[in-house]
Short mmCIF file of C-alpha atoms and ligand atoms in Angstrom, two decimals:
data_model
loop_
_atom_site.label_atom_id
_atom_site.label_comp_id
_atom_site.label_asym_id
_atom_site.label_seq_id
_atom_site.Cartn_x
_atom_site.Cartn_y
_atom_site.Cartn_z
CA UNK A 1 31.35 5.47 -32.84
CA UNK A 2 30.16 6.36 -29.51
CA UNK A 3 30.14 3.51 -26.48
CA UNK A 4 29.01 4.45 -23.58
CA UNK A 5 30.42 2.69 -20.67
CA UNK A 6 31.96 3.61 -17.24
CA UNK A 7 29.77 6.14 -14.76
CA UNK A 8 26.28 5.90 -15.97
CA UNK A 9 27.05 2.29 -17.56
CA UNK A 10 23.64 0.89 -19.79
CA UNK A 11 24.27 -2.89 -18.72
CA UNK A 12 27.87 -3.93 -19.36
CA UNK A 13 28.35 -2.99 -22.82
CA UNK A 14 25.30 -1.72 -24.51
CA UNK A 15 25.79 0.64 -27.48
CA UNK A 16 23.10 2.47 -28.00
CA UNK A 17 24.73 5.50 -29.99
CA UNK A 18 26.44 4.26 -33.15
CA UNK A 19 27.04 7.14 -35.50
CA UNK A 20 23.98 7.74 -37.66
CA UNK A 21 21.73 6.03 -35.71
CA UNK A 22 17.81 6.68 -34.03
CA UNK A 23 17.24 5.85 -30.91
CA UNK A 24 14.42 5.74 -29.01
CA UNK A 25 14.38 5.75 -25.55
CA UNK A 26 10.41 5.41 -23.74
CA UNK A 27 9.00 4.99 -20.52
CA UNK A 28 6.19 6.22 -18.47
CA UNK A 29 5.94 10.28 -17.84
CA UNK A 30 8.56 11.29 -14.46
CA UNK A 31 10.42 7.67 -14.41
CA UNK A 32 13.11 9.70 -15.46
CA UNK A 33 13.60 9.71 -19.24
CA UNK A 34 15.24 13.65 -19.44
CA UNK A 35 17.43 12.93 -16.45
CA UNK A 36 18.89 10.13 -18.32
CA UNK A 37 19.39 11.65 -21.32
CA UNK A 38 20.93 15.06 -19.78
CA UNK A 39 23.43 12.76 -18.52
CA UNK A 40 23.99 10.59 -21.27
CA UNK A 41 24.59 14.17 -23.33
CA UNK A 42 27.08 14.87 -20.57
CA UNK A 43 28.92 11.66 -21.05
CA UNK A 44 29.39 12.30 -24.90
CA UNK A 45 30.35 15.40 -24.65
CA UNK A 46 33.03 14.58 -21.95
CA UNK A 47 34.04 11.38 -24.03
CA UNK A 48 34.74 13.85 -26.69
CA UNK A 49 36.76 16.01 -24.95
CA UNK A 50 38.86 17.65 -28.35
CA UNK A 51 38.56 20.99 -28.75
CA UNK A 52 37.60 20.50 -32.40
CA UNK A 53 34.30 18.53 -31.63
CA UNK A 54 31.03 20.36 -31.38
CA UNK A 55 28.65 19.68 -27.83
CA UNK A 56 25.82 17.82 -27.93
CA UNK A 57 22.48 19.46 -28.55
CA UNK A 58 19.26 18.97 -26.15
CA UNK A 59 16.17 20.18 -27.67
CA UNK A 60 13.31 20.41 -25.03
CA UNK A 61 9.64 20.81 -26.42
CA UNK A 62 8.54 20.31 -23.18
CA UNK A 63 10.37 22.57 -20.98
CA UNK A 64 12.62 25.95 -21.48
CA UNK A 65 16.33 26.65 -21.60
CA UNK A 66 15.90 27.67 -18.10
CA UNK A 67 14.56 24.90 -16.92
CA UNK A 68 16.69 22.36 -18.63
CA UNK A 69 19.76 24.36 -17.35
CA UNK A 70 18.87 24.28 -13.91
CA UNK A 71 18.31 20.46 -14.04
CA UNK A 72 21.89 20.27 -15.63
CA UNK A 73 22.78 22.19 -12.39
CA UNK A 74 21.29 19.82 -9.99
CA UNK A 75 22.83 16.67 -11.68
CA UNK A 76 26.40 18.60 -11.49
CA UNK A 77 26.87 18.74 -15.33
CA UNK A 78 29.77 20.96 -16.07
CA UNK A 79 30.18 19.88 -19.61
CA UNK A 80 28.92 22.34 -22.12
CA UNK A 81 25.63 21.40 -24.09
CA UNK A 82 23.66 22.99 -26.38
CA UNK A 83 19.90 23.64 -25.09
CA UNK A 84 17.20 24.69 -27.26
CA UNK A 85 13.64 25.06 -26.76
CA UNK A 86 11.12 24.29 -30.14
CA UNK A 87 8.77 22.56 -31.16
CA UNK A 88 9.59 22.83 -34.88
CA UNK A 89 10.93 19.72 -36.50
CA UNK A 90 12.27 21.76 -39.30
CA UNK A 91 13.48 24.68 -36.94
CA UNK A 92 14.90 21.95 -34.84
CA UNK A 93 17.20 20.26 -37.71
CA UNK A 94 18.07 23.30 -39.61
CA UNK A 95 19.71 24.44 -36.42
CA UNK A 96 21.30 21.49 -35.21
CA UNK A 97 22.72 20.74 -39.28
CA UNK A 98 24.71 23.49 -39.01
CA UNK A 99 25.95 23.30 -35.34
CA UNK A 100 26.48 19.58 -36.50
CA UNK A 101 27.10 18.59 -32.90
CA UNK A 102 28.42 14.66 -31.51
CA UNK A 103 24.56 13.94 -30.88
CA UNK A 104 21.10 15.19 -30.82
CA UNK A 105 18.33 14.77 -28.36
CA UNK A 106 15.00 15.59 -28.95
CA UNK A 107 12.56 15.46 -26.02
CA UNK A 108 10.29 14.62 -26.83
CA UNK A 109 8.44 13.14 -29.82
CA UNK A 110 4.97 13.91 -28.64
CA UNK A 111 5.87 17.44 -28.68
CA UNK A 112 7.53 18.28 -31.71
CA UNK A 113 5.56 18.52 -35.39
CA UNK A 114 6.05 19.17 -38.81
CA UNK A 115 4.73 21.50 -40.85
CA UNK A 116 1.76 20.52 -44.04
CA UNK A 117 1.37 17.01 -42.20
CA UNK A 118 -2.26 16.76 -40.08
CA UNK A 119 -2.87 16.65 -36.77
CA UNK A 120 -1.38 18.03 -33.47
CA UNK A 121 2.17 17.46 -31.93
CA UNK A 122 1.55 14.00 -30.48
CA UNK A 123 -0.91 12.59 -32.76
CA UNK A 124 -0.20 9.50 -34.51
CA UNK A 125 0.69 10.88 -38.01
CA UNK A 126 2.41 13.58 -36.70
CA UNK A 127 4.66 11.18 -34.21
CA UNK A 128 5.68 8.87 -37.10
CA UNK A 129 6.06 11.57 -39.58
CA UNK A 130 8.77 13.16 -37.11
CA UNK A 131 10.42 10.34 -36.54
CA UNK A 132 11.20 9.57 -40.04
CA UNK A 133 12.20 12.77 -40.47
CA UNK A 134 14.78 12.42 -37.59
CA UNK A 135 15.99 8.92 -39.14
CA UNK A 136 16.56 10.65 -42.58
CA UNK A 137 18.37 13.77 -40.54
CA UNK A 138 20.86 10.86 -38.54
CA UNK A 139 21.29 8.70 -41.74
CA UNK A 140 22.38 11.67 -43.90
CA UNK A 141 24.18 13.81 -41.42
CA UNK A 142 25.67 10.79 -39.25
CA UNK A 143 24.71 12.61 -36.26
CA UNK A 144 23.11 9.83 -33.82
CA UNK A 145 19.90 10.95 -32.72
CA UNK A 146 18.35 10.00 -29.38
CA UNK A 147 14.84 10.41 -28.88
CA UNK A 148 12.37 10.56 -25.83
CA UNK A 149 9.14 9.42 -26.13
CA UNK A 150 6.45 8.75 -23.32
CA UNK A 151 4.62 5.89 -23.25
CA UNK A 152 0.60 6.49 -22.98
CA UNK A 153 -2.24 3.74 -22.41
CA UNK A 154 -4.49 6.25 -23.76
CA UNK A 155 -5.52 5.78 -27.68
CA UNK A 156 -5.07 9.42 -28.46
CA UNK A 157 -2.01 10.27 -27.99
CA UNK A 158 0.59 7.89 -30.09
CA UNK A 159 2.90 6.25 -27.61
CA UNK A 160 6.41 5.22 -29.07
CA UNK A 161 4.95 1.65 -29.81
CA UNK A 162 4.23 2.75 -33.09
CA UNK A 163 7.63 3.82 -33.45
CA UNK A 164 9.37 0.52 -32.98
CA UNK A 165 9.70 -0.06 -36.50
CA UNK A 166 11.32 3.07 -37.40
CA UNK A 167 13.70 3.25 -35.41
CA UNK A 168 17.77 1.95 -35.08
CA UNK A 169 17.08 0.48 -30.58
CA UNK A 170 14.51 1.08 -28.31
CA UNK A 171 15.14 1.32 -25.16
CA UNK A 172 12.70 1.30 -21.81
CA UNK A 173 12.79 2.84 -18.71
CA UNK A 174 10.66 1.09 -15.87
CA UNK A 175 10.59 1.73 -12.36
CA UNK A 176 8.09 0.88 -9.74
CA UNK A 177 6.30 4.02 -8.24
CA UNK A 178 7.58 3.91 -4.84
CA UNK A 179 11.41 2.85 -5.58
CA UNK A 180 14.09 4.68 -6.70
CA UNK A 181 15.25 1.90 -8.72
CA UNK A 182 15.27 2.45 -12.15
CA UNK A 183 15.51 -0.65 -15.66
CA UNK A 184 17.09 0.15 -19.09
CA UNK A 185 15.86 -2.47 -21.15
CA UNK A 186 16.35 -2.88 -24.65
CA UNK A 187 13.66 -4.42 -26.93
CA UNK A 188 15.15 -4.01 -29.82
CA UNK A 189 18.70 -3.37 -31.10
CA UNK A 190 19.45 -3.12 -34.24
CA UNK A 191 23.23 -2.94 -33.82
CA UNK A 192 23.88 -5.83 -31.00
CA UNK A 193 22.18 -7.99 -27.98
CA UNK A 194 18.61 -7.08 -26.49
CA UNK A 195 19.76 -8.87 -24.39
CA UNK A 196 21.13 -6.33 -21.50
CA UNK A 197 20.03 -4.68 -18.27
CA UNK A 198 20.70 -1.37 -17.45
CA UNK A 199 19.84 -0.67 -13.99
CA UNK A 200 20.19 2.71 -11.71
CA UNK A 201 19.10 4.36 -8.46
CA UNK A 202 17.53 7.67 -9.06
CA UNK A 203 19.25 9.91 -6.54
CA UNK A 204 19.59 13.86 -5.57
CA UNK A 205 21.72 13.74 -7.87
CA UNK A 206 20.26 12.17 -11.21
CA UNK A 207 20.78 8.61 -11.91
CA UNK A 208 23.37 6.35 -10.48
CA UNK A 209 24.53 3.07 -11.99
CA UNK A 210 23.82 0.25 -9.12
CA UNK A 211 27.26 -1.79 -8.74
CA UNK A 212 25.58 -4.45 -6.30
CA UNK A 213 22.76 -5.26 -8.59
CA UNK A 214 22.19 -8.68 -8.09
CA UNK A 215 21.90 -8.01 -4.25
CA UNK A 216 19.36 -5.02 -4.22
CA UNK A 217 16.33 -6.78 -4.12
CA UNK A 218 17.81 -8.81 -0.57
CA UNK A 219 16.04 -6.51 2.33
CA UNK A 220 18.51 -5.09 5.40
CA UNK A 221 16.66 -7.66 7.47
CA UNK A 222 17.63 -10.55 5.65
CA UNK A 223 21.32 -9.23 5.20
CA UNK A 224 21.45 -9.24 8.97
CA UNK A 225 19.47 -11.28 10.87
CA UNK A 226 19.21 -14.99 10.83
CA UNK A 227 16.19 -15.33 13.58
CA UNK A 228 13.25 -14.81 11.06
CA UNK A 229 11.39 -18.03 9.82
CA UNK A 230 10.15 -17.67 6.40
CA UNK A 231 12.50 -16.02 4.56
CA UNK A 232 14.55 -18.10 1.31
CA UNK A 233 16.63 -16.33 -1.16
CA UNK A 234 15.54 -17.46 -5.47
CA UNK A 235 18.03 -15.85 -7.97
CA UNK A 236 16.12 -15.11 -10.77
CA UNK A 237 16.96 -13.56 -14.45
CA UNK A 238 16.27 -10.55 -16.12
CA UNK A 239 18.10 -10.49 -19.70
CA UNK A 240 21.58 -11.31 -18.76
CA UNK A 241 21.84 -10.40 -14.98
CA UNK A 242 21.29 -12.41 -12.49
CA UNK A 243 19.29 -11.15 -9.55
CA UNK A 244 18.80 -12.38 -5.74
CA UNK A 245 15.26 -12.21 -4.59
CA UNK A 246 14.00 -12.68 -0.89
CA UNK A 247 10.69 -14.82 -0.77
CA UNK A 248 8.79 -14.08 2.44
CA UNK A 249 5.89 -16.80 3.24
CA UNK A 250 4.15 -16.47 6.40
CA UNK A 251 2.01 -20.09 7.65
CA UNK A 252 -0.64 -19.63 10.37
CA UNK A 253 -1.81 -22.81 11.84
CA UNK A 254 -5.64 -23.39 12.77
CA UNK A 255 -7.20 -20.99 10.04
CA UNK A 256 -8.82 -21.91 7.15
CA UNK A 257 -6.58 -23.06 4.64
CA UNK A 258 -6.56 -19.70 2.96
CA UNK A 259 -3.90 -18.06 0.60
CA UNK A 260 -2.35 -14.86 -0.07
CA UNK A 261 -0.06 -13.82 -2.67
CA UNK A 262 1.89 -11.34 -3.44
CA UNK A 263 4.59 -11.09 -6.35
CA UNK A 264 3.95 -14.86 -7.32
CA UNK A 265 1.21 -16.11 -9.60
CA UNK A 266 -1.54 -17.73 -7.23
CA UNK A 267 -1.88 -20.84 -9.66
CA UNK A 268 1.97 -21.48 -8.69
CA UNK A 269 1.78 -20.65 -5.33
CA UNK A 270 -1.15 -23.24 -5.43
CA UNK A 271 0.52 -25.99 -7.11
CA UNK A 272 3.83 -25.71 -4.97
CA UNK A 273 1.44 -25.66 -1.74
CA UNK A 274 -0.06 -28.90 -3.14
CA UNK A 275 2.92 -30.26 -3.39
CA UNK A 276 4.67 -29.73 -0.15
CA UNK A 277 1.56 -31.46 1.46
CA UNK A 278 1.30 -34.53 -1.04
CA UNK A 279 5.02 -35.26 -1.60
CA UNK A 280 6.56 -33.79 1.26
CA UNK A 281 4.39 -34.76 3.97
CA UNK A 282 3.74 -30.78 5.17
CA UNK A 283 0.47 -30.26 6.89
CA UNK A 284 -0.46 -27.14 5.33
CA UNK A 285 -4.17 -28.08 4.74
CA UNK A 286 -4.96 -26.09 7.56
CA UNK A 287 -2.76 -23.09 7.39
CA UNK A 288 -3.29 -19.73 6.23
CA UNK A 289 -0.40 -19.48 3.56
CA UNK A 290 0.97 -16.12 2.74
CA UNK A 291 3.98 -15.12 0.07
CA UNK A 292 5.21 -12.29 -0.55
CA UNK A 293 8.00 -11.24 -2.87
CA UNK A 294 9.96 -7.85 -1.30
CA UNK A 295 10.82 -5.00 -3.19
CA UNK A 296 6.95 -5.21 -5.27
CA UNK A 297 8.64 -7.70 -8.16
CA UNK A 298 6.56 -10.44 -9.27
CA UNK A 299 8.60 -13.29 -10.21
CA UNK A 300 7.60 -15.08 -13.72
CA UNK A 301 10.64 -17.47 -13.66
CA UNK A 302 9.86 -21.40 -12.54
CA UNK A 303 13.26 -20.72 -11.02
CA UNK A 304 11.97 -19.22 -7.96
CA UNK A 305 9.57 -22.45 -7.48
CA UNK A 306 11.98 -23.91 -4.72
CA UNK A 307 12.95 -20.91 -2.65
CA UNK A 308 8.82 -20.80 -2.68
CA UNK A 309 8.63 -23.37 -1.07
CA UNK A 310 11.35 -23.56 1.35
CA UNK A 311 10.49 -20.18 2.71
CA UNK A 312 6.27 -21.89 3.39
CA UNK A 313 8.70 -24.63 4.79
CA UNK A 314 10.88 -22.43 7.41
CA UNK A 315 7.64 -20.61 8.17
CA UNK A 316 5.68 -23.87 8.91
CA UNK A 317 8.19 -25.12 10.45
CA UNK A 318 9.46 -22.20 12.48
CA UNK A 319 12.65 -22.65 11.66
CA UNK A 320 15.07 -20.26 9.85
CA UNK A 321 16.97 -20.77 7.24
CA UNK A 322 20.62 -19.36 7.44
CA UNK A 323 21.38 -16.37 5.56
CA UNK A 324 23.88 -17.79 3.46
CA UNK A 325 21.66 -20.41 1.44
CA UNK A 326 20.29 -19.65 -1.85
CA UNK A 327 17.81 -21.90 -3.77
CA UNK A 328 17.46 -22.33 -7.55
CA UNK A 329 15.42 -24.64 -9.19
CA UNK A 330 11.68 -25.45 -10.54
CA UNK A 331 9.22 -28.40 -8.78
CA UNK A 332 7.54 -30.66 -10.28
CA UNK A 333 4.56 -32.28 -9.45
CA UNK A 334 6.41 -35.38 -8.23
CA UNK A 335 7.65 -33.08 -5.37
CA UNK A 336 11.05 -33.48 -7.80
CA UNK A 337 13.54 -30.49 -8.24
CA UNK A 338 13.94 -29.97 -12.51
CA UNK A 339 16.90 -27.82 -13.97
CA UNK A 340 16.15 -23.86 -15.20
CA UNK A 341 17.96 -22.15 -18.14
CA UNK A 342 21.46 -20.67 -17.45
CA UNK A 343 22.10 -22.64 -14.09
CA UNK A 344 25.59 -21.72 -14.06
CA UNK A 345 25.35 -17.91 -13.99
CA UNK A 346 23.04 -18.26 -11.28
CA UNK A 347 25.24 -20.26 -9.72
CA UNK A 348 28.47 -18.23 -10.24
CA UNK A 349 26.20 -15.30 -8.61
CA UNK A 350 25.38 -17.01 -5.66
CA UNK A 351 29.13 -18.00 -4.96
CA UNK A 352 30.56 -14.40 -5.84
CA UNK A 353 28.50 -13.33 -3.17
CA UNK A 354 29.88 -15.15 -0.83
CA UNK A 355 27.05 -17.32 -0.23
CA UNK A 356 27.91 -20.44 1.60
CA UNK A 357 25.61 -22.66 0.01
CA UNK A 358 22.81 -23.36 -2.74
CA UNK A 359 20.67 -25.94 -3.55
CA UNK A 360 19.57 -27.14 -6.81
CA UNK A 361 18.91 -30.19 -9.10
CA UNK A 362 20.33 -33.37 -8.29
CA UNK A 363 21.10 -32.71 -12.54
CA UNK A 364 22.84 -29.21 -11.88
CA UNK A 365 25.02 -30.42 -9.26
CA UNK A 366 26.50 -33.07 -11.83
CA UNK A 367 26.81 -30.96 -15.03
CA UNK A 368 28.09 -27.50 -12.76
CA UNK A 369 31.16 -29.06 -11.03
CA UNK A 370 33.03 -27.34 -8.68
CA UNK A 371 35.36 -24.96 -10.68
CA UNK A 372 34.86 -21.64 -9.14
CA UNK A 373 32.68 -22.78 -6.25
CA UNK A 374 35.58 -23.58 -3.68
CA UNK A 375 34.10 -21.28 -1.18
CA UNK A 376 30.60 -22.80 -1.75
CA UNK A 377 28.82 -25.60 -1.48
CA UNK A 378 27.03 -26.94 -4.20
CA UNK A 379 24.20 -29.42 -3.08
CA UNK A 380 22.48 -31.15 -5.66
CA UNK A 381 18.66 -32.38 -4.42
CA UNK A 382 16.48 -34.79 -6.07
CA UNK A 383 13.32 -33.79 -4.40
CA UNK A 384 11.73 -31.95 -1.78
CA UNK A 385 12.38 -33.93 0.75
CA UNK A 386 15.80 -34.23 0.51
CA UNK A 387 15.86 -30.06 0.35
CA UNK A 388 14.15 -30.13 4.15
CA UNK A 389 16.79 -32.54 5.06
CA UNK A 390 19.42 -30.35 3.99
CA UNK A 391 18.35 -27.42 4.88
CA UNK A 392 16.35 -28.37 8.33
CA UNK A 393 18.12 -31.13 9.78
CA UNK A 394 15.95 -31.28 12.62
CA UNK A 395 12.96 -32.04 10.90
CA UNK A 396 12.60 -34.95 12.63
CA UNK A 397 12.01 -33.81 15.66
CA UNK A 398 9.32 -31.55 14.45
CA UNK A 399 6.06 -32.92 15.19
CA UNK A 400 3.90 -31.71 12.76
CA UNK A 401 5.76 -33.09 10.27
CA UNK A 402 3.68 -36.48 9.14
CA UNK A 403 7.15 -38.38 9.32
CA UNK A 404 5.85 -41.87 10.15
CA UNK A 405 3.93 -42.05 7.44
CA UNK A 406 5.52 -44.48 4.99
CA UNK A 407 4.96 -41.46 2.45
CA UNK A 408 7.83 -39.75 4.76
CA UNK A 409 10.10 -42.59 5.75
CA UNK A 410 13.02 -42.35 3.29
CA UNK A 411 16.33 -43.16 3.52
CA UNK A 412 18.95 -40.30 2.92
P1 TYD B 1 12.38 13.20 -15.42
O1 TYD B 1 13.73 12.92 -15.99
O2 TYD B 1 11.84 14.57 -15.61
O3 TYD B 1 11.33 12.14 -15.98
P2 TYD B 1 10.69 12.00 -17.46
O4 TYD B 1 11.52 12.79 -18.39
O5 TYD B 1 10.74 10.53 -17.72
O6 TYD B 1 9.29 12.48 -17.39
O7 TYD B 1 12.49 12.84 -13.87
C1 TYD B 1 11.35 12.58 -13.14
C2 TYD B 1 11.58 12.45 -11.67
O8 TYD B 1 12.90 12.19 -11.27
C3 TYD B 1 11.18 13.71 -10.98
O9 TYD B 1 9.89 13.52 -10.48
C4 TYD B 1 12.14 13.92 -9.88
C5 TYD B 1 13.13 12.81 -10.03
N1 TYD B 1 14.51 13.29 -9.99
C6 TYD B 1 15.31 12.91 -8.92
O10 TYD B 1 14.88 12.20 -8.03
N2 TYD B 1 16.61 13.34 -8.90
C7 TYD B 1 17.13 14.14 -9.87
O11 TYD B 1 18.31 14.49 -9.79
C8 TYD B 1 16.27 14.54 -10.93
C9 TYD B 1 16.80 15.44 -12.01
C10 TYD B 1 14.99 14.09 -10.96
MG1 MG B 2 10.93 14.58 -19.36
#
């Protein structure tokens, strides 16, 4: 059984290689699919280091020996693999059953065909006929096979999709076009949790696993400067890990009322706007309201509903909110602040780094406790209102604020 952990980590503990098994590994052409998988070939064959045990073997339909070699070059692999360069499904297997090596990888399925079934390399019977060949070559040899496959939106060439079924895990790579950051997701897992987050940074050097994760979507700026209205930190989830995001909102008084978003759905944005100015008593009507969620994510959690709108707050307000405060929780249309699934990780997240205070639920606060969050304070808000009087004592002073309106006047 192969794990792969350590250096090139896939989430904490994700096994992806279990002797005899097929999987698939897809993602959009150059996110960095071969990279990966010229590593993860490395990694076996390093974890294996007895003499007795044969290398892996990389089989490239796209590219040649050559070329495969000099990307093991650039990414600093010393370990000895097997390349091969074919097409051939049968070639391929007859080959690699007598080398019978720790692992195969084929790269990839929209290249490689077998012979007496129709259609070109790529085609849809051609691409599922392969694969089951592969999953009867790992279930009878016990040699785990790892396959590339590119995912297409156009109809004619058959994108892994179809291959779901077939396969042992299926793993995605995503990464947005302009960041080097890249996701391992897996959507299905036949041997444990899909429940896991691999992510990297594509470097000069291949891919690297990202030890701050939770932390890389926080810009330099907000790291270091506390002089900026309009910034709030959400933590958000993806599978199991626990991300910081920084909301930016941007209010500009005497325009038309208009809104912008970025990275937020505009009917939330909408509602959470609405309710600042009907339960908080903020005079946005007549602001120009832009959000914008840094580093091009677009948040899908309710979770990030009260960072929302403390950033529009801060911005309206012009006043910033200390670096050190993170906000979880989702608003209601009472202007109330509701609990989100797996409070307490966030929460554990915030405090391990060293934040020095987060807001949430009035209900969080009371179930959470304070085991673990000595360094940080906890403080538990029933509403909206009580948020701007925690986090902007000075509101009060503020006169835009409609504070004498009995709406307003509330007792702490
Ligand atoms: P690749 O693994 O070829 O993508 P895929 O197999 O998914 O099509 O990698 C694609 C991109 O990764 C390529 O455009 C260049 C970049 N890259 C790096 O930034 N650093 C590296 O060390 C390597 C090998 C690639
Ligand atoms: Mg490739």
């Amino acid at each position: 059984m192969l794990i792969f952990r350590q250096t090139l980590c896939l989430g904490h503990d994700l096994i992806v290689c279990l002797m005899g098994s097929l999987t698939l590994v897809g993602g959009d052409p150059g996110v960095g699919k071969s990279t990966l998988l010229l590593q993860i070939a490395a990694m076996i064959t390093e974890e294996c280091n007895d003499s007795e045990a044969s290398p892996v073997v990389y089989v490239s339909g796209e590219e040649s020996v050559e070329q495969i070699g000099n990307r093991a070059d650039r990414l600093g692999i010393t370990e000895d693999i097997y390349l091969y360069s074919s097409n051939d499904i049968e070639d391929i297997l007859k080959k690699v059953q007598y080398l019978a090596p720790r692992a195969l990888v084929i790269d990839s399925i929209q290249t490689v065909y077998l012979k007496g079934i129709m259609g070109s390399p790529g085609g849809i019977m051609q691409v599922k006929e392969c694969t089951s060949a592969l999953l009867r070559f790992a279930k009878t040899t016990n040699i785990p096979v790892l396959l590339i496959g590119h995912v297409t939106k156009s109809g004619d060439i058959a994108g892994p999709r179809v291959l779901e079924h077939i396969v042992d895990v299926v793993l995605y790579m995503e990464g947005e076009k302009y960041s080097t950051h890249r996701m391992l997701r897996a959507v299905k897992n036949r041997f444990g949790s899909t429940d896991e987050l691999g992510v990297f940074e594509m470097s000069h050097s291949g891919l690297q696993a990202v030890s701050n994760a939770s932390e890389m979507f926080l810009s330099e700026q907000h790291l270091d400067s506390e002089i900026l209205a309009g910034l709030a930190v959400a933590v958000i989830m993806d599978g199991s890990r626990t991300f910081l995001i920084e909301i930016q909102a941007l209010c500009l008084s005497g325009s038309t009322g208009s809104r912008q978003v970025n990275g937020i759905h505009a009917n939330r944005a909408d509602m959470i706007i609405s309710v600042l100015i009907k339960q908080a008593g903020l005079r946005l009507q007549e602001n120009a309201v832009f959000l914008n969620v840094v580093s091009g994510l677009t948040l899908t959690e309710t979770a990030g509903d009260l960072a929302i709108a403390a950033a529009i707050c801060s911005s309206f307000l012009e006043v910033p909110i200390p670096n050190e405060i993170a906000f979880i929780g989702e608003i209601g249309l009472g202007g109330e602040l509701r609990m989100v699934p797996r409070m307490e990780k966030r929460v554990y997240t915030v405090a391990k780094l060293g934040y020095r205070m987060c807001i949430v639920p009035k209900t969080a606060e009371k179930t959470l406790g304070n085991e673990g969050l000595e360094k940080m304070t906890l403080v538990g808000c029933r509403n909206l209102k009580e948020v701007i009087y925690t986090v902007f004592p000075k509101v009060g002073d503020v006169p835009w604020v409609r504070r004498w309106e009995p709406a307003w006047i509330w007792v702490r």
